Amino acid sequence: MNVRQTGYIEPVFPDDSRKELSTVLSYLTGRSLSKEEIWTAMELPRSTYYDQLEKGTLLNADNLRTAAKNLGINRAELLTRYRLIDPIEITSLAEAINGPDSVPAQTITKSRKKLRKKSTLAGASVTELPQREGLPPL
């Protein structure tokens, strides 16, 4: 997480723009998806799916939005992961809707430092680290 000039936390979404669509969608849904499930979720005929995949035009906002809607994935998160929406735009929109986060960054930074110290102790494993809410482990 980054601290903006306002002193509040800004989320950092992973950049999955170079990852296979099936990998990202499978991760976000928590299960392995077949190519057929993906083109069905995108509401594309098989031939159109493969044509767009070959031309490099498959990963567009409309296709990703449709797939996210049909798979029950957060549409804004998927578009942000593929950098079709800038993460800062999402944060700005959320603040405009709900108001800025009420927790000062200093409070969260202190707790992150404690977590960092704990996770770097000898013998600490990845399984002891907290998972992001709502997402299955990789």
PDB file of C-alpha atoms in Angstrom:
ATOM      1  CA  MET A   1       0.000   0.000   0.000  1.00  0.00           C
ATOM      2  CA  ASN A   2       1.157   3.486  -0.770  1.00  0.00           C
ATOM      3  CA  VAL A   3       0.551   6.550   1.335  1.00  0.00           C
ATOM      4  CA  ARG A   4      -0.693   9.454  -0.720  1.00  0.00           C
ATOM      5  CA  GLN A   5      -0.042  13.084   0.103  1.00  0.00           C
ATOM      6  CA  THR A   6      -3.317  13.165   2.030  1.00  0.00           C
ATOM      7  CA  GLY A   7      -1.818  10.775   4.598  1.00  0.00           C
ATOM      8  CA  TYR A   8      -4.258   7.995   3.813  1.00  0.00           C
ATOM      9  CA  ILE A   9      -3.616   4.542   2.424  1.00  0.00           C
ATOM     10  CA  GLU A  10      -3.978   3.848  -1.291  1.00  0.00           C
ATOM     11  CA  PRO A  11      -4.481   0.229  -2.401  1.00  0.00           C
ATOM     12  CA  VAL A  12      -2.041  -1.321  -4.829  1.00  0.00           C
ATOM     13  CA  PHE A  13      -3.582  -3.780  -7.254  1.00  0.00           C
ATOM     14  CA  PRO A  14      -1.338  -6.347  -8.910  1.00  0.00           C
ATOM     15  CA  ASP A  15      -0.461  -5.726 -12.552  1.00  0.00           C
ATOM     16  CA  ASP A  16      -1.696  -8.869 -14.309  1.00  0.00           C
ATOM     17  CA  SER A  17      -1.576  -7.361 -17.801  1.00  0.00           C
ATOM     18  CA  ARG A  18       1.110  -9.841 -18.902  1.00  0.00           C
ATOM     19  CA  LYS A  19      -0.585 -12.887 -17.411  1.00  0.00           C
ATOM     20  CA  GLU A  20      -2.820 -15.347 -19.216  1.00  0.00           C
ATOM     21  CA  LEU A  21      -6.505 -14.506 -18.877  1.00  0.00           C
ATOM     22  CA  SER A  22      -7.335 -18.058 -17.794  1.00  0.00           C
ATOM     23  CA  THR A  23      -4.804 -17.817 -14.944  1.00  0.00           C
ATOM     24  CA  VAL A  24      -6.189 -14.534 -13.611  1.00  0.00           C
ATOM     25  CA  LEU A  25      -9.844 -15.540 -13.948  1.00  0.00           C
ATOM     26  CA  SER A  26      -9.166 -18.924 -12.336  1.00  0.00           C
ATOM     27  CA  TYR A  27      -7.400 -17.205  -9.437  1.00  0.00           C
ATOM     28  CA  LEU A  28     -10.201 -14.700  -8.893  1.00  0.00           C
ATOM     29  CA  THR A  29     -12.964 -17.326  -9.094  1.00  0.00           C
ATOM     30  CA  GLY A  30     -11.071 -19.768  -6.902  1.00  0.00           C
ATOM     31  CA  ARG A  31     -11.287 -22.630  -9.386  1.00  0.00           C
ATOM     32  CA  SER A  32      -9.716 -23.733 -12.636  1.00  0.00           C
ATOM     33  CA  LEU A  33     -11.614 -22.472 -15.680  1.00  0.00           C
ATOM     34  CA  SER A  34     -11.617 -24.126 -19.092  1.00  0.00           C
ATOM     35  CA  LYS A  35     -11.301 -22.122 -22.299  1.00  0.00           C
ATOM     36  CA  GLU A  36     -14.946 -22.930 -23.010  1.00  0.00           C
ATOM     37  CA  GLU A  37     -16.021 -21.453 -19.657  1.00  0.00           C
ATOM     38  CA  ILE A  38     -14.024 -18.325 -20.448  1.00  0.00           C
ATOM     39  CA  TRP A  39     -15.481 -17.668 -23.912  1.00  0.00           C
ATOM     40  CA  THR A  40     -18.937 -18.459 -22.536  1.00  0.00           C
ATOM     41  CA  ALA A  41     -18.408 -15.977 -19.684  1.00  0.00           C
ATOM     42  CA  MET A  42     -17.268 -13.389 -22.229  1.00  0.00           C
ATOM     43  CA  GLU A  43     -20.417 -14.144 -24.264  1.00  0.00           C
ATOM     44  CA  LEU A  44     -18.284 -14.783 -27.350  1.00  0.00           C
ATOM     45  CA  PRO A  45     -18.582 -17.552 -29.921  1.00  0.00           C
ATOM     46  CA  ARG A  46     -15.610 -19.924 -29.889  1.00  0.00           C
ATOM     47  CA  SER A  47     -14.353 -18.678 -33.272  1.00  0.00           C
ATOM     48  CA  THR A  48     -14.506 -15.020 -32.189  1.00  0.00           C
ATOM     49  CA  TYR A  49     -12.683 -15.848 -28.944  1.00  0.00           C
ATOM     50  CA  TYR A  50      -9.801 -17.509 -30.801  1.00  0.00           C
ATOM     51  CA  ASP A  51      -9.772 -14.823 -33.510  1.00  0.00           C
ATOM     52  CA  GLN A  52      -9.464 -12.037 -30.922  1.00  0.00           C
ATOM     53  CA  LEU A  53      -6.900 -14.058 -28.954  1.00  0.00           C
ATOM     54  CA  GLU A  54      -4.778 -14.470 -32.105  1.00  0.00           C
ATOM     55  CA  LYS A  55      -5.058 -10.770 -33.024  1.00  0.00           C
ATOM     56  CA  GLY A  56      -4.289  -9.638 -29.467  1.00  0.00           C
ATOM     57  CA  THR A  57      -7.633  -7.854 -29.089  1.00  0.00           C
ATOM     58  CA  LEU A  58      -9.265 -10.202 -26.573  1.00  0.00           C
ATOM     59  CA  LEU A  59      -8.287  -8.260 -23.459  1.00  0.00           C
ATOM     60  CA  ASN A  60     -10.486  -5.216 -23.886  1.00  0.00           C
ATOM     61  CA  ALA A  61     -12.709  -3.506 -21.337  1.00  0.00           C
ATOM     62  CA  ASP A  62     -15.977  -4.833 -22.747  1.00  0.00           C
ATOM     63  CA  ASN A  63     -14.857  -8.479 -22.817  1.00  0.00           C
ATOM     64  CA  LEU A  64     -13.340  -8.321 -19.326  1.00  0.00           C
ATOM     65  CA  ARG A  65     -16.379  -6.540 -17.890  1.00  0.00           C
ATOM     66  CA  THR A  66     -18.715  -9.156 -19.350  1.00  0.00           C
ATOM     67  CA  ALA A  67     -16.575 -12.052 -18.101  1.00  0.00           C
ATOM     68  CA  ALA A  68     -16.336 -10.545 -14.612  1.00  0.00           C
ATOM     69  CA  LYS A  69     -20.098 -10.014 -14.443  1.00  0.00           C
ATOM     70  CA  ASN A  70     -20.847 -13.591 -15.514  1.00  0.00           C
ATOM     71  CA  LEU A  71     -18.229 -15.134 -13.212  1.00  0.00           C
ATOM     72  CA  GLY A  72     -19.180 -13.077 -10.152  1.00  0.00           C
ATOM     73  CA  ILE A  73     -15.863 -11.218 -10.064  1.00  0.00           C
ATOM     74  CA  ASN A  74     -15.517  -7.562  -9.122  1.00  0.00           C
ATOM     75  CA  ARG A  75     -15.477  -5.823 -12.511  1.00  0.00           C
ATOM     76  CA  ALA A  76     -13.445  -2.833 -11.372  1.00  0.00           C
ATOM     77  CA  GLU A  77     -10.780  -5.088  -9.849  1.00  0.00           C
ATOM     78  CA  LEU A  78     -10.420  -7.137 -13.043  1.00  0.00           C
ATOM     79  CA  LEU A  79     -10.161  -4.007 -15.201  1.00  0.00           C
ATOM     80  CA  THR A  80      -7.618  -2.575 -12.765  1.00  0.00           C
ATOM     81  CA  ARG A  81      -5.546  -5.770 -12.755  1.00  0.00           C
ATOM     82  CA  TYR A  82      -5.280  -5.507 -16.555  1.00  0.00           C
ATOM     83  CA  ARG A  83      -4.544  -1.769 -16.242  1.00  0.00           C
ATOM     84  CA  LEU A  84      -7.564  -0.734 -18.287  1.00  0.00           C
ATOM     85  CA  ILE A  85      -8.415   1.418 -15.268  1.00  0.00           C
ATOM     86  CA  ASP A  86      -5.670   3.102 -13.252  1.00  0.00           C
ATOM     87  CA  PRO A  87      -5.702   2.024  -9.565  1.00  0.00           C
ATOM     88  CA  ILE A  88      -5.615   5.691  -8.519  1.00  0.00           C
ATOM     89  CA  GLU A  89      -8.854   6.320 -10.441  1.00  0.00           C
ATOM     90  CA  ILE A  90     -10.556   3.528  -8.482  1.00  0.00           C
ATOM     91  CA  THR A  91      -9.314   4.964  -5.191  1.00  0.00           C
ATOM     92  CA  SER A  92     -10.446   8.467  -6.129  1.00  0.00           C
ATOM     93  CA  LEU A  93     -13.882   7.189  -7.104  1.00  0.00           C
ATOM     94  CA  ALA A  94     -14.251   5.220  -3.860  1.00  0.00           C
ATOM     95  CA  GLU A  95     -13.276   8.281  -1.828  1.00  0.00           C
ATOM     96  CA  ALA A  96     -15.740  10.426  -3.772  1.00  0.00           C
ATOM     97  CA  ILE A  97     -18.514   7.947  -3.018  1.00  0.00           C
ATOM     98  CA  ASN A  98     -17.680   7.040   0.598  1.00  0.00           C
ATOM     99  CA  GLY A  99     -15.406   9.867   1.694  1.00  0.00           C
ATOM    100  CA  PRO A 100     -11.707   9.440   2.526  1.00  0.00           C
ATOM    101  CA  ASP A 101     -10.613   6.564   4.725  1.00  0.00           C
ATOM    102  CA  SER A 102     -11.003   7.464   8.391  1.00  0.00           C
ATOM    103  CA  VAL A 103      -7.907   5.546   9.531  1.00  0.00           C
ATOM    104  CA  PRO A 104      -4.710   7.635   9.375  1.00  0.00           C
ATOM    105  CA  ALA A 105      -1.818   6.037   7.510  1.00  0.00           C
ATOM    106  CA  GLN A 106       0.460   6.216  10.566  1.00  0.00           C
ATOM    107  CA  THR A 107      -1.746   3.748  12.450  1.00  0.00           C
ATOM    108  CA  ILE A 108      -1.740   1.241   9.623  1.00  0.00           C
ATOM    109  CA  THR A 109       1.967   1.736   8.921  1.00  0.00           C
ATOM    110  CA  LYS A 110       2.802   0.808  12.523  1.00  0.00           C
ATOM    111  CA  SER A 111       0.786  -2.402  12.333  1.00  0.00           C
ATOM    112  CA  ARG A 112       2.402  -3.264   8.972  1.00  0.00           C
ATOM    113  CA  LYS A 113       5.853  -2.816  10.564  1.00  0.00           C
ATOM    114  CA  LYS A 114       4.880  -5.275  13.307  1.00  0.00           C
ATOM    115  CA  LEU A 115       3.666  -7.744  10.684  1.00  0.00           C
ATOM    116  CA  ARG A 116       6.866  -7.323   8.676  1.00  0.00           C
ATOM    117  CA  LYS A 117       9.007  -8.030  11.778  1.00  0.00           C
ATOM    118  CA  LYS A 118       6.949 -11.078  12.651  1.00  0.00           C
ATOM    119  CA  SER A 119       7.050 -12.472   9.113  1.00  0.00           C
ATOM    120  CA  THR A 120      10.826 -12.140   8.851  1.00  0.00           C
ATOM    121  CA  LEU A 121      11.504 -14.157  12.007  1.00  0.00           C
ATOM    122  CA  ALA A 122      13.414 -17.381  11.537  1.00  0.00           C
ATOM    123  CA  GLY A 123      11.019 -20.255  10.957  1.00  0.00           C
ATOM    124  CA  ALA A 124       8.109 -18.075   9.830  1.00  0.00           C
ATOM    125  CA  SER A 125       6.307 -19.544   6.851  1.00  0.00           C
ATOM    126  CA  VAL A 126       4.154 -18.054   4.140  1.00  0.00           C
ATOM    127  CA  THR A 127       1.123 -19.861   5.556  1.00  0.00           C
ATOM    128  CA  GLU A 128       1.401 -17.783   8.735  1.00  0.00           C
ATOM    129  CA  LEU A 129       0.947 -14.541   6.804  1.00  0.00           C
ATOM    130  CA  PRO A 130      -2.578 -13.112   6.483  1.00  0.00           C
ATOM    131  CA  GLN A 131      -4.455 -13.700   3.234  1.00  0.00           C
ATOM    132  CA  ARG A 132      -6.325 -11.016   1.343  1.00  0.00           C
ATOM    133  CA  GLU A 133      -9.991 -11.184   2.200  1.00  0.00           C
ATOM    134  CA  GLY A 134     -12.267 -12.654  -0.435  1.00  0.00           C
ATOM    135  CA  LEU A 135      -9.511 -14.215  -2.542  1.00  0.00           C
ATOM    136  CA  PRO A 136      -8.262 -17.788  -2.441  1.00  0.00           C
ATOM    137  CA  PRO A 137      -4.519 -18.463  -2.106  1.00  0.00           C
ATOM    138  CA  LEU A 138      -2.521 -19.028  -5.285  1.00  0.00           C
TER     139      LEU A 138
END
